[in-house]
Amino acid sequence: KKLFFDRNLSTPPGQDCAACHAPNVGMTGPDEKLNKTGGVYEGAVKNRFGNRKPPAAAYAGDSPALHIDKDGNFVGGMFWDGRATGENLGDPLAEQAMGPFLNPLEQNMPDKKGIILKVQKSDYAALFEKVWGRGSLDAAKDVDGTYERIGRSIAAYERSSEVNPFNSKFDDFWRKTRAAGLDVASIDESNWKKFDDMGLDQVELRGLVLFNGQAMCSACHVLTPVGGKPPLFTDFTYDNLGIPKNPDNPFYKMPKQWNPDGEKWVDEGLGGFLKETEKYAKYADENIGKHKVPTLRNVALSPRPGFVKAYMHNGYFKSLKDVVHFYNTRDVDSEKWPAPEVLVNVNVEEMGDLELTAEEEDAIVAFMKALSDKI
């Protein structure tokens, strides 16, 4: 936790992990001004921006190492494009935690040794050695091992009950239904009354039925528990949803040093990462434009009513209502929705023309609001 909130671990000092992953918004971006436009966050160096909206750091610890499942789909890894594969440490979350410190567009630390030296001078250096043992903060003989311990420490905090309390209104509902011998993943139009008076109001319950049925949300944001815990609302796969380009993304205007393609830059997502690997390059084309399915936990969590959050990898959407309406009407309302940024590999089976009414869209949004933790 102390590493996560240490604002000295950047160059210049001033930016911690929480700058992009704040608790009061579900461990994602807390700056409403940025959320209203590009949704992409400025790094420690003024006017340096990355290319994607910060994903949520909460409820991410169960993501497996990147691999291909029995159906030929890529599953696991961290970051929107899966590039923290987990192959090096066996822990994608720890590998992800080691990335932003050294990214010149984020915390901009020059090297691993520089980070270790700052931790050595911190007020929690003794705690670090208490956890990892005497000599575990070695900045000379064991730079890689020490930096790995920093990454694993941050991942441990991100897996803690403080970050993942499972105490939302939905969690209360889920536990009550389990105690009654009911399986939330089976809820549908025929049996929903069995789930009445279990903690969700009528609109939220209606939203859950739609979420698991006509709207097909649960095809990717699955309702099955993981390791005995309540659902995480993600299957850790990747999808191209046909999201339009976000013209307000500040990365388009970054200098050629960081973005040589300028306004023509296209976010190829998982496929773009796979192209650069030896192991998976042959699968790149079929994964161009796909981004990781995020958890929906805390998707509506905010510090106050009306607070604007940014949604999707590029922050194109500014409300859950817009997201659900896009899923519902993408393929039937070309006047409202621009063309996808990436035209290939678009999911046309589970979204685009769901034939939901406005009231049904609102019910799904109401259900997703019930996924906010009590903080």
mmCIF file of C-alpha atoms in Angstrom:
data_model
loop_
_atom_site.group_PDB
_atom_site.id
_atom_site.type_symbol
_atom_site.label_atom_id
_atom_site.label_comp_id
_atom_site.label_asym_id
_atom_site.label_seq_id
_atom_site.Cartn_x
_atom_site.Cartn_y
_atom_site.Cartn_z
ATOM 1 C CA LYS A 1 0.000 0.000 0.000
ATOM 2 C CA LYS A 2 2.805 2.394 0.835
ATOM 3 C CA LEU A 3 4.445 1.713 -2.537
ATOM 4 C CA PHE A 4 1.119 2.248 -4.311
ATOM 5 C CA PHE A 5 0.609 5.658 -2.709
ATOM 6 C CA ASP A 6 4.236 6.838 -2.777
ATOM 7 C CA ARG A 7 4.314 10.021 -4.870
ATOM 8 C CA ASN A 8 8.089 10.104 -4.743
ATOM 9 C CA LEU A 9 8.404 7.142 -7.127
ATOM 10 C CA SER A 10 8.258 9.265 -10.269
ATOM 11 C CA THR A 11 10.470 11.700 -12.144
ATOM 12 C CA PRO A 12 9.785 14.462 -11.282
ATOM 13 C CA PRO A 13 8.256 13.403 -7.962
ATOM 14 C CA GLY A 14 4.528 13.857 -7.600
ATOM 15 C CA GLN A 15 2.817 10.921 -9.285
ATOM 16 C CA ASP A 16 1.844 7.707 -7.535
ATOM 17 C CA CYS A 17 -0.094 4.687 -8.794
ATOM 18 C CA ALA A 18 -3.261 6.184 -7.333
ATOM 19 C CA ALA A 19 -3.031 9.141 -9.715
ATOM 20 C CA CYS A 20 -4.553 6.813 -12.316
ATOM 21 C CA HIS A 21 -6.036 4.179 -9.990
ATOM 22 C CA ALA A 22 -7.875 5.947 -7.172
ATOM 23 C CA PRO A 23 -10.006 4.115 -4.567
ATOM 24 C CA ASN A 24 -12.967 6.493 -4.733
ATOM 25 C CA VAL A 25 -13.640 5.612 -8.382
ATOM 26 C CA GLY A 26 -12.942 1.890 -8.215
ATOM 27 C CA MET A 27 -9.171 2.116 -8.761
ATOM 28 C CA THR A 28 -9.375 3.826 -12.125
ATOM 29 C CA GLY A 29 -9.055 7.454 -13.273
ATOM 30 C CA PRO A 30 -10.256 10.039 -10.699
ATOM 31 C CA ASP A 31 -9.849 13.270 -12.711
ATOM 32 C CA GLU A 32 -13.277 14.330 -13.963
ATOM 33 C CA LYS A 33 -11.840 16.943 -16.333
ATOM 34 C CA LEU A 34 -9.723 14.325 -18.101
ATOM 35 C CA ASN A 35 -12.565 11.808 -18.029
ATOM 36 C CA LYS A 36 -14.851 14.235 -19.862
ATOM 37 C CA THR A 37 -12.479 14.451 -22.826
ATOM 38 C CA GLY A 38 -9.816 11.955 -23.826
ATOM 39 C CA GLY A 39 -9.980 9.859 -20.674
ATOM 40 C CA VAL A 40 -6.220 9.338 -20.964
ATOM 41 C CA TYR A 41 -4.026 10.539 -18.107
ATOM 42 C CA GLU A 42 -0.982 12.775 -18.031
ATOM 43 C CA GLY A 43 2.237 11.275 -16.753
ATOM 44 C CA ALA A 44 4.711 12.716 -14.275
ATOM 45 C CA VAL A 45 6.167 14.902 -17.033
ATOM 46 C CA LYS A 46 3.780 17.670 -18.004
ATOM 47 C CA ASN A 47 2.089 17.206 -21.397
ATOM 48 C CA ARG A 48 3.168 13.587 -21.763
ATOM 49 C CA PHE A 49 0.146 11.345 -22.182
ATOM 50 C CA GLY A 50 -0.241 7.623 -22.676
ATOM 51 C CA ASN A 51 -2.587 6.168 -25.269
ATOM 52 C CA ARG A 52 -5.327 4.453 -23.221
ATOM 53 C CA LYS A 53 -7.675 5.108 -20.329
ATOM 54 C CA PRO A 54 -6.476 3.621 -17.016
ATOM 55 C CA PRO A 55 -8.087 0.213 -16.452
ATOM 56 C CA ALA A 56 -9.349 -0.683 -12.993
ATOM 57 C CA ALA A 57 -6.681 -2.078 -10.668
ATOM 58 C CA ALA A 58 -9.260 -3.639 -8.345
ATOM 59 C CA TYR A 59 -10.587 -7.195 -8.734
ATOM 60 C CA ALA A 60 -7.794 -7.964 -11.199
ATOM 61 C CA GLY A 61 -5.761 -10.449 -9.201
ATOM 62 C CA ASP A 62 -7.445 -13.572 -10.542
ATOM 63 C CA SER A 63 -6.481 -12.913 -14.148
ATOM 64 C CA PRO A 64 -4.385 -15.899 -15.286
ATOM 65 C CA ALA A 65 -1.230 -15.729 -17.356
ATOM 66 C CA LEU A 66 -1.923 -15.006 -21.009
ATOM 67 C CA HIS A 67 -2.780 -18.203 -22.843
ATOM 68 C CA ILE A 68 -5.000 -19.656 -25.558
ATOM 69 C CA ASP A 69 -8.010 -21.577 -24.276
ATOM 70 C CA LYS A 70 -9.616 -24.672 -25.766
ATOM 71 C CA ASP A 71 -11.794 -22.498 -28.029
ATOM 72 C CA GLY A 72 -8.816 -20.661 -29.469
ATOM 73 C CA ASN A 73 -9.396 -17.427 -27.526
ATOM 74 C CA PHE A 74 -6.701 -15.488 -25.740
ATOM 75 C CA VAL A 75 -7.352 -15.300 -22.010
ATOM 76 C CA GLY A 76 -5.532 -13.522 -19.189
ATOM 77 C CA GLY A 77 -2.604 -11.188 -18.984
ATOM 78 C CA MET A 78 -2.835 -7.578 -17.809
ATOM 79 C CA PHE A 79 -3.142 -4.165 -19.458
ATOM 80 C CA TRP A 80 -5.779 -3.569 -22.117
ATOM 81 C CA ASP A 81 -3.573 -5.405 -24.648
ATOM 82 C CA GLY A 82 -2.371 -8.262 -22.432
ATOM 83 C CA ARG A 83 1.291 -7.353 -22.673
ATOM 84 C CA ALA A 84 1.900 -8.133 -18.975
ATOM 85 C CA THR A 85 1.571 -11.792 -19.847
ATOM 86 C CA GLY A 86 2.610 -13.331 -16.545
ATOM 87 C CA GLU A 87 5.196 -15.511 -18.270
ATOM 88 C CA ASN A 88 8.145 -13.911 -16.468
ATOM 89 C CA LEU A 89 6.914 -13.966 -12.882
ATOM 90 C CA GLY A 90 3.942 -16.303 -13.113
ATOM 91 C CA ASP A 91 1.852 -13.321 -11.982
ATOM 92 C CA PRO A 92 0.424 -10.902 -14.568
ATOM 93 C CA LEU A 93 -0.651 -8.443 -11.856
ATOM 94 C CA ALA A 94 2.865 -8.139 -10.455
ATOM 95 C CA GLU A 95 4.286 -7.719 -13.965
ATOM 96 C CA GLN A 96 1.732 -4.988 -14.658
ATOM 97 C CA ALA A 97 2.719 -3.179 -11.446
ATOM 98 C CA MET A 98 6.324 -3.015 -12.638
ATOM 99 C CA GLY A 99 5.417 -1.291 -15.908
ATOM 100 C CA PRO A 100 4.259 2.283 -15.160
ATOM 101 C CA PHE A 101 7.301 3.239 -13.059
ATOM 102 C CA LEU A 102 9.608 2.844 -16.072
ATOM 103 C CA ASN A 103 7.221 4.161 -18.714
ATOM 104 C CA PRO A 104 8.342 7.641 -19.864
ATOM 105 C CA LEU A 105 4.703 8.518 -20.490
ATOM 106 C CA GLU A 106 3.717 7.567 -16.941
ATOM 107 C CA GLN A 107 5.941 7.724 -13.842
ATOM 108 C CA ASN A 108 9.067 8.189 -15.935
ATOM 109 C CA MET A 109 11.652 6.660 -13.608
ATOM 110 C CA PRO A 110 14.959 6.203 -15.467
ATOM 111 C CA ASP A 111 15.707 2.665 -14.326
ATOM 112 C CA LYS A 112 14.973 -0.014 -11.735
ATOM 113 C CA LYS A 113 17.905 1.005 -9.558
ATOM 114 C CA GLY A 114 16.573 4.541 -9.251
ATOM 115 C CA ILE A 115 13.265 3.223 -7.940
ATOM 116 C CA ILE A 116 14.984 0.943 -5.427
ATOM 117 C CA LEU A 117 17.136 3.803 -4.134
ATOM 118 C CA LYS A 118 14.028 5.885 -3.506
ATOM 119 C CA VAL A 119 12.373 3.019 -1.658
ATOM 120 C CA GLN A 120 15.542 2.637 0.434
ATOM 121 C CA LYS A 121 15.136 6.263 1.573
ATOM 122 C CA SER A 122 11.417 5.940 2.252
ATOM 123 C CA ASP A 123 9.763 5.743 5.655
ATOM 124 C CA TYR A 124 8.672 2.178 4.911
ATOM 125 C CA ALA A 125 12.083 0.710 3.990
ATOM 126 C CA ALA A 126 12.249 -1.161 7.287
ATOM 127 C CA LEU A 127 8.787 -2.607 6.673
ATOM 128 C CA PHE A 128 9.922 -3.798 3.233
ATOM 129 C CA GLU A 129 12.833 -5.703 4.790
ATOM 130 C CA LYS A 130 10.579 -7.005 7.561
ATOM 131 C CA VAL A 131 8.385 -8.563 4.864
ATOM 132 C CA TRP A 132 11.048 -9.732 2.426
ATOM 133 C CA GLY A 133 14.046 -10.231 4.713
ATOM 134 C CA ARG A 134 17.311 -8.452 5.461
ATOM 135 C CA GLY A 135 19.071 -7.352 2.292
ATOM 136 C CA SER A 136 15.904 -7.556 0.203
ATOM 137 C CA LEU A 137 16.241 -3.881 -0.809
ATOM 138 C CA ASP A 138 19.549 -4.428 -2.586
ATOM 139 C CA ALA A 139 20.159 -1.798 -5.269
ATOM 140 C CA ALA A 140 23.568 -3.142 -6.291
ATOM 141 C CA LYS A 141 23.811 -6.926 -6.381
ATOM 142 C CA ASP A 142 20.190 -7.856 -7.008
ATOM 143 C CA VAL A 143 18.453 -5.080 -8.913
ATOM 144 C CA ASP A 144 16.107 -7.357 -10.850
ATOM 145 C CA GLY A 145 15.144 -9.416 -7.809
ATOM 146 C CA THR A 146 14.522 -6.321 -5.711
ATOM 147 C CA TYR A 147 12.395 -4.718 -8.390
ATOM 148 C CA GLU A 148 10.414 -7.939 -8.675
ATOM 149 C CA ARG A 149 9.739 -7.775 -4.928
ATOM 150 C CA ILE A 150 8.428 -4.235 -5.384
ATOM 151 C CA GLY A 151 6.063 -5.439 -8.094
ATOM 152 C CA ARG A 152 4.884 -8.408 -6.037
ATOM 153 C CA SER A 153 4.298 -6.153 -3.032
ATOM 154 C CA ILE A 154 2.059 -3.832 -5.030
ATOM 155 C CA ALA A 155 0.191 -6.829 -6.452
ATOM 156 C CA ALA A 156 -0.344 -8.114 -2.914
ATOM 157 C CA TYR A 157 -1.971 -4.818 -1.952
ATOM 158 C CA GLU A 158 -4.094 -4.872 -5.102
ATOM 159 C CA ARG A 159 -5.302 -8.349 -4.082
ATOM 160 C CA SER A 160 -6.098 -7.285 -0.522
ATOM 161 C CA SER A 161 -9.559 -7.061 0.994
ATOM 162 C CA GLU A 162 -9.115 -3.301 1.181
ATOM 163 C CA VAL A 163 -9.055 -3.109 -2.626
ATOM 164 C CA ASN A 164 -11.418 -6.046 -3.194
ATOM 165 C CA PRO A 165 -13.931 -5.977 -0.332
ATOM 166 C CA PHE A 166 -16.775 -7.779 -2.145
ATOM 167 C CA ASN A 167 -19.237 -5.676 -0.144
ATOM 168 C CA SER A 168 -21.509 -4.232 -2.824
ATOM 169 C CA LYS A 169 -25.283 -4.468 -2.807
ATOM 170 C CA PHE A 170 -24.923 -7.256 -5.355
ATOM 171 C CA ASP A 171 -22.574 -9.185 -3.056
ATOM 172 C CA ASP A 172 -25.152 -9.084 -0.272
ATOM 173 C CA PHE A 173 -27.719 -10.334 -2.781
ATOM 174 C CA TRP A 174 -25.403 -13.056 -4.072
ATOM 175 C CA ARG A 175 -24.666 -14.404 -0.604
ATOM 176 C CA LYS A 176 -28.334 -14.397 0.327
ATOM 177 C CA THR A 177 -29.288 -16.288 -2.823
ATOM 178 C CA ARG A 178 -26.504 -18.823 -2.237
ATOM 179 C CA ALA A 179 -27.775 -19.405 1.275
ATOM 180 C CA ALA A 180 -31.218 -20.056 -0.236
ATOM 181 C CA GLY A 181 -29.766 -22.608 -2.640
ATOM 182 C CA LEU A 182 -30.180 -20.388 -5.708
ATOM 183 C CA ASP A 183 -27.680 -19.908 -8.546
ATOM 184 C CA VAL A 184 -27.541 -16.328 -9.782
ATOM 185 C CA ALA A 185 -25.984 -17.476 -13.067
ATOM 186 C CA SER A 186 -29.243 -19.307 -13.859
ATOM 187 C CA ILE A 187 -31.573 -16.329 -13.457
ATOM 188 C CA ASP A 188 -33.897 -15.720 -16.410
ATOM 189 C CA GLU A 189 -37.415 -14.672 -17.349
ATOM 190 C CA SER A 190 -38.884 -17.935 -16.083
ATOM 191 C CA ASN A 191 -37.459 -18.032 -12.561
ATOM 192 C CA TRP A 192 -36.621 -14.469 -11.547
ATOM 193 C CA LYS A 193 -39.361 -14.306 -8.908
ATOM 194 C CA LYS A 194 -37.396 -16.802 -6.826
ATOM 195 C CA PHE A 195 -34.734 -14.105 -6.503
ATOM 196 C CA ASP A 196 -37.165 -11.418 -5.358
ATOM 197 C CA ASP A 197 -36.724 -9.923 -1.880
ATOM 198 C CA MET A 198 -33.107 -11.071 -1.772
ATOM 199 C CA GLY A 199 -31.576 -7.578 -1.724
ATOM 200 C CA LEU A 200 -32.013 -6.095 -5.200
ATOM 201 C CA ASP A 201 -34.948 -3.820 -5.930
ATOM 202 C CA GLN A 202 -37.334 -4.557 -8.783
ATOM 203 C CA VAL A 203 -35.509 -2.420 -11.355
ATOM 204 C CA GLU A 204 -32.088 -3.836 -10.442
ATOM 205 C CA LEU A 205 -33.441 -7.366 -10.539
ATOM 206 C CA ARG A 206 -35.003 -6.714 -13.928
ATOM 207 C CA GLY A 207 -31.641 -5.399 -15.087
ATOM 208 C CA LEU A 208 -29.934 -8.571 -13.894
ATOM 209 C CA VAL A 209 -32.401 -10.728 -15.822
ATOM 210 C CA LEU A 210 -31.690 -8.722 -18.984
ATOM 211 C CA PHE A 211 -27.951 -8.737 -18.245
ATOM 212 C CA ASN A 212 -28.045 -12.531 -18.174
ATOM 213 C CA GLY A 213 -30.504 -12.875 -21.034
ATOM 214 C CA GLN A 214 -31.512 -10.621 -23.912
ATOM 215 C CA ALA A 215 -28.617 -8.180 -23.499
ATOM 216 C CA MET A 216 -26.068 -11.047 -23.416
ATOM 217 C CA CYS A 217 -23.764 -9.083 -21.091
ATOM 218 C CA SER A 218 -22.965 -12.197 -19.074
ATOM 219 C CA ALA A 219 -21.477 -13.894 -22.130
ATOM 220 C CA CYS A 220 -18.248 -12.043 -21.278
ATOM 221 C CA HIS A 221 -19.010 -10.434 -17.914
ATOM 222 C CA VAL A 222 -19.720 -13.833 -16.456
ATOM 223 C CA LEU A 223 -21.815 -14.501 -13.367
ATOM 224 C CA THR A 224 -19.919 -17.592 -12.255
ATOM 225 C CA PRO A 225 -17.924 -17.372 -9.005
ATOM 226 C CA VAL A 226 -14.134 -17.634 -8.977
ATOM 227 C CA GLY A 227 -12.410 -19.613 -6.255
ATOM 228 C CA GLY A 228 -15.417 -19.460 -3.986
ATOM 229 C CA LYS A 229 -15.643 -15.692 -4.280
ATOM 230 C CA PRO A 230 -18.597 -13.877 -5.861
ATOM 231 C CA PRO A 231 -18.474 -13.243 -9.636
ATOM 232 C CA LEU A 232 -15.784 -10.942 -11.008
ATOM 233 C CA PHE A 233 -17.882 -9.973 -14.050
ATOM 234 C CA THR A 234 -15.152 -10.772 -16.553
ATOM 235 C CA ASP A 235 -13.931 -13.894 -18.318
ATOM 236 C CA PHE A 236 -10.512 -12.270 -18.940
ATOM 237 C CA THR A 237 -10.895 -12.608 -22.731
ATOM 238 C CA TYR A 238 -10.476 -9.972 -25.460
ATOM 239 C CA ASP A 239 -12.983 -8.356 -27.802
ATOM 240 C CA ASN A 240 -13.310 -5.716 -30.502
ATOM 241 C CA LEU A 241 -16.624 -4.050 -29.705
ATOM 242 C CA GLY A 242 -16.494 -1.704 -32.664
ATOM 243 C CA ILE A 243 -15.817 1.318 -30.481
ATOM 244 C CA PRO A 244 -15.267 4.524 -32.456
ATOM 245 C CA LYS A 245 -12.024 6.439 -32.348
ATOM 246 C CA ASN A 246 -11.911 9.001 -29.555
ATOM 247 C CA PRO A 247 -10.785 12.214 -31.286
ATOM 248 C CA ASP A 248 -10.034 13.827 -27.909
ATOM 249 C CA ASN A 249 -7.365 11.269 -27.040
ATOM 250 C CA PRO A 250 -4.277 13.449 -26.345
ATOM 251 C CA PHE A 251 -1.978 10.718 -27.620
ATOM 252 C CA TYR A 252 -2.785 11.745 -31.195
ATOM 253 C CA LYS A 253 -0.975 15.032 -30.584
ATOM 254 C CA MET A 254 2.045 13.585 -28.848
ATOM 255 C CA PRO A 255 5.451 14.230 -30.480
ATOM 256 C CA LYS A 256 6.734 11.731 -33.035
ATOM 257 C CA GLN A 257 9.156 10.427 -30.420
ATOM 258 C CA TRP A 258 6.155 8.851 -28.688
ATOM 259 C CA ASN A 259 3.633 8.624 -31.510
ATOM 260 C CA PRO A 260 5.241 8.513 -34.956
ATOM 261 C CA ASP A 261 1.832 7.946 -36.613
ATOM 262 C CA GLY A 262 0.255 11.121 -35.237
ATOM 263 C CA GLU A 263 -3.448 11.466 -36.054
ATOM 264 C CA LYS A 264 -3.262 8.246 -38.104
ATOM 265 C CA TRP A 265 -2.400 6.126 -35.075
ATOM 266 C CA VAL A 266 -4.722 3.144 -34.670
ATOM 267 C CA ASP A 267 -4.993 1.196 -31.424
ATOM 268 C CA GLU A 268 -4.595 -2.442 -32.496
ATOM 269 C CA GLY A 269 -4.948 -3.731 -28.933
ATOM 270 C CA LEU A 270 -4.076 -7.370 -28.303
ATOM 271 C CA GLY A 271 -3.243 -7.971 -31.962
ATOM 272 C CA GLY A 272 -0.757 -5.114 -31.910
ATOM 273 C CA PHE A 273 1.030 -6.685 -28.966
ATOM 274 C CA LEU A 274 0.960 -10.182 -30.426
ATOM 275 C CA LYS A 275 2.620 -8.931 -33.623
ATOM 276 C CA GLU A 276 5.695 -8.057 -31.591
ATOM 277 C CA THR A 277 6.034 -11.502 -30.031
ATOM 278 C CA GLU A 278 7.712 -14.576 -31.434
ATOM 279 C CA LYS A 279 5.399 -16.956 -29.619
ATOM 280 C CA TYR A 280 2.061 -15.502 -30.729
ATOM 281 C CA ALA A 281 2.771 -13.455 -33.872
ATOM 282 C CA LYS A 282 0.832 -15.860 -36.104
ATOM 283 C CA TYR A 283 -2.348 -15.063 -34.142
ATOM 284 C CA ALA A 284 -2.014 -11.290 -34.464
ATOM 285 C CA ASP A 285 -4.308 -10.662 -37.428
ATOM 286 C CA GLU A 286 -7.319 -12.377 -35.873
ATOM 287 C CA ASN A 287 -6.878 -10.303 -32.706
ATOM 288 C CA ILE A 288 -6.314 -6.839 -34.152
ATOM 289 C CA GLY A 289 -8.544 -4.323 -32.389
ATOM 290 C CA LYS A 290 -9.376 -6.553 -29.429
ATOM 291 C CA HIS A 291 -9.041 -5.294 -25.865
ATOM 292 C CA LYS A 292 -9.385 -7.059 -22.555
ATOM 293 C CA VAL A 293 -12.860 -7.533 -21.099
ATOM 294 C CA PRO A 294 -12.805 -5.476 -17.872
ATOM 295 C CA THR A 295 -14.508 -6.293 -14.623
ATOM 296 C CA LEU A 296 -17.770 -4.435 -14.106
ATOM 297 C CA ARG A 297 -17.245 -4.206 -10.387
ATOM 298 C CA ASN A 298 -17.266 -0.557 -9.271
ATOM 299 C CA VAL A 299 -18.014 0.488 -12.829
ATOM 300 C CA ALA A 300 -20.350 3.185 -11.470
ATOM 301 C CA LEU A 301 -18.447 3.995 -8.270
ATOM 302 C CA SER A 302 -17.795 7.731 -7.960
ATOM 303 C CA PRO A 303 -17.161 10.342 -5.261
ATOM 304 C CA ARG A 304 -20.461 12.133 -5.849
ATOM 305 C CA PRO A 305 -23.652 11.979 -7.931
ATOM 306 C CA GLY A 306 -23.143 13.202 -11.471
ATOM 307 C CA PHE A 307 -19.388 12.613 -11.448
ATOM 308 C CA VAL A 308 -18.240 11.759 -14.990
ATOM 309 C CA LYS A 309 -16.187 8.638 -15.580
ATOM 310 C CA ALA A 310 -14.692 7.517 -18.881
ATOM 311 C CA TYR A 311 -15.443 4.055 -20.255
ATOM 312 C CA MET A 312 -13.753 1.607 -22.617
ATOM 313 C CA HIS A 313 -10.068 1.450 -23.475
ATOM 314 C CA ASN A 314 -10.098 4.854 -25.161
ATOM 315 C CA GLY A 315 -12.552 6.670 -22.897
ATOM 316 C CA TYR A 316 -15.007 7.246 -25.741
ATOM 317 C CA PHE A 317 -18.111 6.871 -23.565
ATOM 318 C CA LYS A 318 -18.922 9.121 -20.627
ATOM 319 C CA SER A 319 -21.825 7.283 -19.013
ATOM 320 C CA LEU A 320 -23.025 3.742 -18.493
ATOM 321 C CA LYS A 321 -26.227 4.676 -20.277
ATOM 322 C CA ASP A 322 -24.215 5.533 -23.397
ATOM 323 C CA VAL A 323 -22.319 2.247 -23.146
ATOM 324 C CA VAL A 324 -25.498 0.169 -22.907
ATOM 325 C CA HIS A 325 -27.182 2.163 -25.666
ATOM 326 C CA PHE A 326 -24.154 1.570 -27.903
ATOM 327 C CA TYR A 327 -24.297 -2.173 -27.264
ATOM 328 C CA ASN A 328 -27.997 -2.056 -28.042
ATOM 329 C CA THR A 329 -27.984 0.089 -31.205
ATOM 330 C CA ARG A 330 -24.477 0.093 -32.701
ATOM 331 C CA ASP A 331 -25.552 -1.634 -35.916
ATOM 332 C CA VAL A 332 -28.896 0.124 -36.364
ATOM 333 C CA ASP A 333 -28.080 3.775 -35.602
ATOM 334 C CA SER A 334 -25.278 4.817 -37.912
ATOM 335 C CA GLU A 335 -26.186 8.487 -37.466
ATOM 336 C CA LYS A 336 -25.403 8.360 -33.747
ATOM 337 C CA TRP A 337 -22.406 6.040 -33.800
ATOM 338 C CA PRO A 338 -19.305 6.675 -35.942
ATOM 339 C CA ALA A 339 -17.595 3.757 -37.633
ATOM 340 C CA PRO A 340 -15.376 1.499 -35.495
ATOM 341 C CA GLU A 341 -11.762 2.543 -35.101
ATOM 342 C CA VAL A 342 -10.770 -0.991 -36.130
ATOM 343 C CA LEU A 343 -13.069 -2.522 -38.733
ATOM 344 C CA VAL A 344 -11.845 -6.116 -38.488
ATOM 345 C CA ASN A 345 -12.693 -8.724 -35.849
ATOM 346 C CA VAL A 346 -15.716 -6.767 -34.614
ATOM 347 C CA ASN A 347 -18.090 -8.685 -32.341
ATOM 348 C CA VAL A 348 -21.354 -8.884 -34.290
ATOM 349 C CA GLU A 349 -22.836 -11.871 -32.457
ATOM 350 C CA GLU A 350 -23.405 -10.551 -28.942
ATOM 351 C CA MET A 351 -24.138 -6.880 -29.503
ATOM 352 C CA GLY A 352 -25.167 -4.268 -32.042
ATOM 353 C CA ASP A 353 -28.929 -4.822 -32.324
ATOM 354 C CA LEU A 354 -30.284 -6.116 -29.031
ATOM 355 C CA GLU A 355 -33.795 -4.643 -29.419
ATOM 356 C CA LEU A 356 -33.852 -3.324 -25.862
ATOM 357 C CA THR A 357 -36.233 -0.531 -24.904
ATOM 358 C CA ALA A 358 -34.988 2.634 -23.214
ATOM 359 C CA GLU A 359 -36.465 1.382 -19.945
ATOM 360 C CA GLU A 360 -34.623 -1.917 -20.310
ATOM 361 C CA GLU A 361 -31.363 -0.083 -20.932
ATOM 362 C CA ASP A 362 -31.968 1.905 -17.747
ATOM 363 C CA ALA A 363 -32.630 -1.295 -15.805
ATOM 364 C CA ILE A 364 -29.285 -2.744 -16.887
ATOM 365 C CA VAL A 365 -27.570 0.459 -15.777
ATOM 366 C CA ALA A 366 -29.380 0.257 -12.430
ATOM 367 C CA PHE A 367 -28.106 -3.289 -11.970
ATOM 368 C CA MET A 368 -24.521 -2.266 -12.743
ATOM 369 C CA LYS A 369 -24.772 0.502 -10.140
ATOM 370 C CA ALA A 370 -25.477 -2.238 -7.597
ATOM 371 C CA LEU A 371 -21.927 -3.520 -8.225
ATOM 372 C CA SER A 372 -20.358 -0.547 -6.402
ATOM 373 C CA ASP A 373 -18.512 -1.348 -3.195
ATOM 374 C CA LYS A 374 -19.320 0.470 0.016
ATOM 375 C CA ILE A 375 -16.326 2.704 0.744
#
